[in-house]
XYZ file of C-alpha atoms in Angstrom:
251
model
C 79.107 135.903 93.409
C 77.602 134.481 90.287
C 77.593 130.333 90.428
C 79.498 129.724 87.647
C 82.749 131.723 89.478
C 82.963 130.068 93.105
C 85.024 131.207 95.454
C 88.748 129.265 96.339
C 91.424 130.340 98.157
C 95.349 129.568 98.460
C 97.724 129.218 101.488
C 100.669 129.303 100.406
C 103.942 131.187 100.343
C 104.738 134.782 98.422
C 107.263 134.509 95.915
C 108.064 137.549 94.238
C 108.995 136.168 90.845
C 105.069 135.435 90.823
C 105.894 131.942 88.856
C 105.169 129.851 92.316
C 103.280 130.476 95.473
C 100.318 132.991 95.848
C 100.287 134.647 92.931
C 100.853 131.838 90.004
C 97.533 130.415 92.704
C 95.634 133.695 91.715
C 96.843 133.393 88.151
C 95.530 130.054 87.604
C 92.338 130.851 89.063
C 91.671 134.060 87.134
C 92.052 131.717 84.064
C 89.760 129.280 85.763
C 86.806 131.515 86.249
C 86.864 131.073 90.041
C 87.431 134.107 91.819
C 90.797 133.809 94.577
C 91.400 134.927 97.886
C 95.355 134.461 99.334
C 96.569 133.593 102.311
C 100.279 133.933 103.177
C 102.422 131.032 105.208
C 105.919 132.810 104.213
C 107.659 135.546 102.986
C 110.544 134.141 100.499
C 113.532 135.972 99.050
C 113.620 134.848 95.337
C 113.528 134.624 91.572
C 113.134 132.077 89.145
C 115.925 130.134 89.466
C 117.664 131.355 92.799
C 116.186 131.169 96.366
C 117.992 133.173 98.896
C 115.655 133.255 101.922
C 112.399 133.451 103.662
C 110.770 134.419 106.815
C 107.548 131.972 108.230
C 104.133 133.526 109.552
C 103.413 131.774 112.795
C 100.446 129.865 112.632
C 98.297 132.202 114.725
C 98.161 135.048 111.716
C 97.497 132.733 109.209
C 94.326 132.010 111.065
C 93.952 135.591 111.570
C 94.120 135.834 107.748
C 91.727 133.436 106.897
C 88.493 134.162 109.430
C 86.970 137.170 107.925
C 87.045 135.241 105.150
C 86.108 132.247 106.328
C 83.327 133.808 107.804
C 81.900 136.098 105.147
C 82.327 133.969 102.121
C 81.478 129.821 100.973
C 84.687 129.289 99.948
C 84.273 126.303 97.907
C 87.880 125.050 97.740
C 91.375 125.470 98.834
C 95.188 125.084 97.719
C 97.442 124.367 100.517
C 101.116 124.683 98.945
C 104.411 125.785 101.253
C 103.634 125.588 105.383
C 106.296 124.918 107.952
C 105.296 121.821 109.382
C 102.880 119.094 109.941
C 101.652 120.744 113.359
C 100.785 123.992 111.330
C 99.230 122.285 108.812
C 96.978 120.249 110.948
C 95.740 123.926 113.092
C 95.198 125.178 109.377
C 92.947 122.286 108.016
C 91.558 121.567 110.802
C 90.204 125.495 110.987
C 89.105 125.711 107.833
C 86.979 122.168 108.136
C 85.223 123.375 111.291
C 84.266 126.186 109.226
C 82.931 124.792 106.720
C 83.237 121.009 106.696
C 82.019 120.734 102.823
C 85.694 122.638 101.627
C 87.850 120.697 99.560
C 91.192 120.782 100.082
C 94.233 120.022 97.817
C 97.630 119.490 99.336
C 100.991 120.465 97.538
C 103.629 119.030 99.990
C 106.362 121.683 99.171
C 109.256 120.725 101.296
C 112.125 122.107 99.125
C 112.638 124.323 96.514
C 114.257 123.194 93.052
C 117.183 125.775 94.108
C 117.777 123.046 96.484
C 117.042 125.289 99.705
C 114.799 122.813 102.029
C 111.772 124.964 103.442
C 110.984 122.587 106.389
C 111.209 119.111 108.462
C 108.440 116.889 107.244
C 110.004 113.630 106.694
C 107.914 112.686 110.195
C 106.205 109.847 108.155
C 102.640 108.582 107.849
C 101.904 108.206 111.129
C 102.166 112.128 111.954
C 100.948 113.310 108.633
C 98.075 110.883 108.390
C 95.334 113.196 110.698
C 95.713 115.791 108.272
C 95.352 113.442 104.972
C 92.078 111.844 106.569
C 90.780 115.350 106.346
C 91.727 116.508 103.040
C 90.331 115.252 99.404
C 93.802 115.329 97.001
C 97.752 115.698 98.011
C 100.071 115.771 94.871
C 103.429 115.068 95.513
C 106.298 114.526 92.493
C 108.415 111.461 92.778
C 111.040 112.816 95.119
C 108.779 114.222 97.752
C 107.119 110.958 97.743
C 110.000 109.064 98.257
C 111.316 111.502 100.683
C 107.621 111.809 102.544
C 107.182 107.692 102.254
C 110.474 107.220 103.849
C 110.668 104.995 100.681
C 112.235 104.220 97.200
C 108.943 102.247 96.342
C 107.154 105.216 95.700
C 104.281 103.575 94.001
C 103.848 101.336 97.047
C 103.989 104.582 99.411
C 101.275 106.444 97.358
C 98.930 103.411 97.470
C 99.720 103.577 101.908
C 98.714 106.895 101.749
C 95.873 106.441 99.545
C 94.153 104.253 102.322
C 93.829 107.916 103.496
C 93.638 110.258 101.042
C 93.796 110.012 97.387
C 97.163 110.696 95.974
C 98.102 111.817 93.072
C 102.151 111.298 91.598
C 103.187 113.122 89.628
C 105.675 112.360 86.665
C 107.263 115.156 85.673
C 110.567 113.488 87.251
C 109.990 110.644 86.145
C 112.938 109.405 83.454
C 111.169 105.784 82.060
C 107.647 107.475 81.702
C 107.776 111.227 81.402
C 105.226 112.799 82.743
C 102.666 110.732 83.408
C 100.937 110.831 86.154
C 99.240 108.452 88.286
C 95.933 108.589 90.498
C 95.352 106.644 93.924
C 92.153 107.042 95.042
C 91.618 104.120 97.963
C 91.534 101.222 96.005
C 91.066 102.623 92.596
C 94.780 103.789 90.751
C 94.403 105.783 87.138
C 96.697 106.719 84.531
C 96.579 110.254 83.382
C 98.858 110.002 80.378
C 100.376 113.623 78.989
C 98.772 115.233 75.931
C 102.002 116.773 74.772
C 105.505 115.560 75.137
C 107.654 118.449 74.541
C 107.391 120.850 77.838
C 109.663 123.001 79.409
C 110.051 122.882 83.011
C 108.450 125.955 84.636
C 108.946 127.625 87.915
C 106.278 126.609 90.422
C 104.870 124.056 87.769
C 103.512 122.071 91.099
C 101.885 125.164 92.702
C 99.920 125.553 89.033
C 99.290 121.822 88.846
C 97.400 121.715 92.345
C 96.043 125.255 92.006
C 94.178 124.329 88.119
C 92.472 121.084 90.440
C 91.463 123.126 93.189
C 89.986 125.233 90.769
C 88.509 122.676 88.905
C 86.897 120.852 92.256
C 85.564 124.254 93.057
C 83.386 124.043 89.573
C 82.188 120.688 90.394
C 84.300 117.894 88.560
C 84.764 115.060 89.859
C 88.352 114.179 90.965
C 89.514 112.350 88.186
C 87.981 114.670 85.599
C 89.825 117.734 87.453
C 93.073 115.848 87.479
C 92.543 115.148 83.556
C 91.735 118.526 82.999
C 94.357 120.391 85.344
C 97.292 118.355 83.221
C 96.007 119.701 79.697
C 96.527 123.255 81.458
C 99.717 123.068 82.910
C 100.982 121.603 79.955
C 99.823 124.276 78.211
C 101.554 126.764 80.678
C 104.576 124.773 80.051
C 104.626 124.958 76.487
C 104.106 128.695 76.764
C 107.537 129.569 76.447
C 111.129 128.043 76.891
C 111.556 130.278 79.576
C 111.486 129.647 83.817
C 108.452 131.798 84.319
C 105.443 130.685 81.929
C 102.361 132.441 80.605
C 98.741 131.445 81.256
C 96.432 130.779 78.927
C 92.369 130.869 78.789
């Protein structure tokens, strides 16, 4: 593989709409110029706007999936999006860091679709979640999952708690006093990453993009701030592509 298109890979859920989940993932880094490998968690019955069902992968085959690739190839970053559980997610990070401790790894804590169906049970609190945030370099949660994750309204006061472990980054696209901006815990440090454009349409799987466009970005060598920054001017690009659910990407 030529240097300047590393290798990063997604676990995450298949949506067949293609505007969340695996294939948005491959999307974004096609655009990117990293080259994606995919890794399914779930099986969802969907569209852009309704979600009916879905059917997990136990934990065991998504390891399955991921050694022969794991093995053959320096995978230089990974998206983790929808997975059942904190248990599953610890087996799945903590695999891919004994393979190759070097990885970085961005967390999208999907825990409920914006059809309102709830995917999972991971309101378990820091306590749980905090051995797989000690071993992961980004999580990027939107106001509600943080609140609902912190076990708190004071969601600014949760993300800097979780910080101590991870940096976090909150997003803003729910966020009615200052729209869209986001906002960047790393330890001790905290960052504004104020929006370029104002006027966005919401998108289907506008989170899974978000995460995807830093993994990607990581993967080339930015720093973390610098592939937050940069990830935002893309998905509000893919937001502004249309006025539609299901967006276009752009180079």
């Amino acid at each position: 593989m030529y240097k300047d298109h590393p290798y990063v890979i997604s676990i995450a859920g298949f949506d067949p709409s293609a505007g969340a989940g695996l294939m948005a993932d491959i999307k974004t880094f096609e655009q990117h110029r990293v080259y994606g490998f995919g890794v399914s968690t779930a099986w969802t019955v969907q569209n852009d706007s309704d979600f009916l069902a879905m059917d997990w992968m136990e934990p065991a085959h998504i390891i399955k999936q991921l050694k022969p690739l794991v093995s053959k190839f320096d995978i230089k970053a990974c998206k983790i999006g929808l997975i059942q559980n904190p248990e599953v997610l610890l087996k799945v990070i903590s695999f891919l860091k004994s393979n190759n401790p070097a990885i970085k790894i961005v967390l999208d804590p999907v825990w409920k679709a914006s059809a309102g169906y709830e995917f999972n049970n991971w309101n378990t609190g820091l306590p749980i979640l905090k051995q797989s945030l000690n071993k992961i370099d980004l999580i990027t949660p939107n106001l509600a999952e943080m609140q609902f994750l912190g076990g708190s309204k004071d969601v600014i006061s949760s993300a800097r708690a979780w910080a101590k472990y991870c940096p976090v980054l909150l997003k803003g696209g729910h966020n009615d006093k200052n729209p869209a901006l986001d906002l960047l815990f790393d330890r001790d440090d905290f960052y504004e990453i104020t929006p370029a454009q104002v006027s966005l349409y919401p998108k289907h799987g506008s989170g899974c993009i978000l995460s995807s466009a830093i993994a990607s970005n990581l993967a080339l060598g930015l720093p973390l701030l610098a592939a937050c920054k940069k990830a935002k001017l893309y998905i509000e690009e893919y937001l502004n592509s249309n006025p539609t659910l299901l967006g276009y990407h752009k180079a």
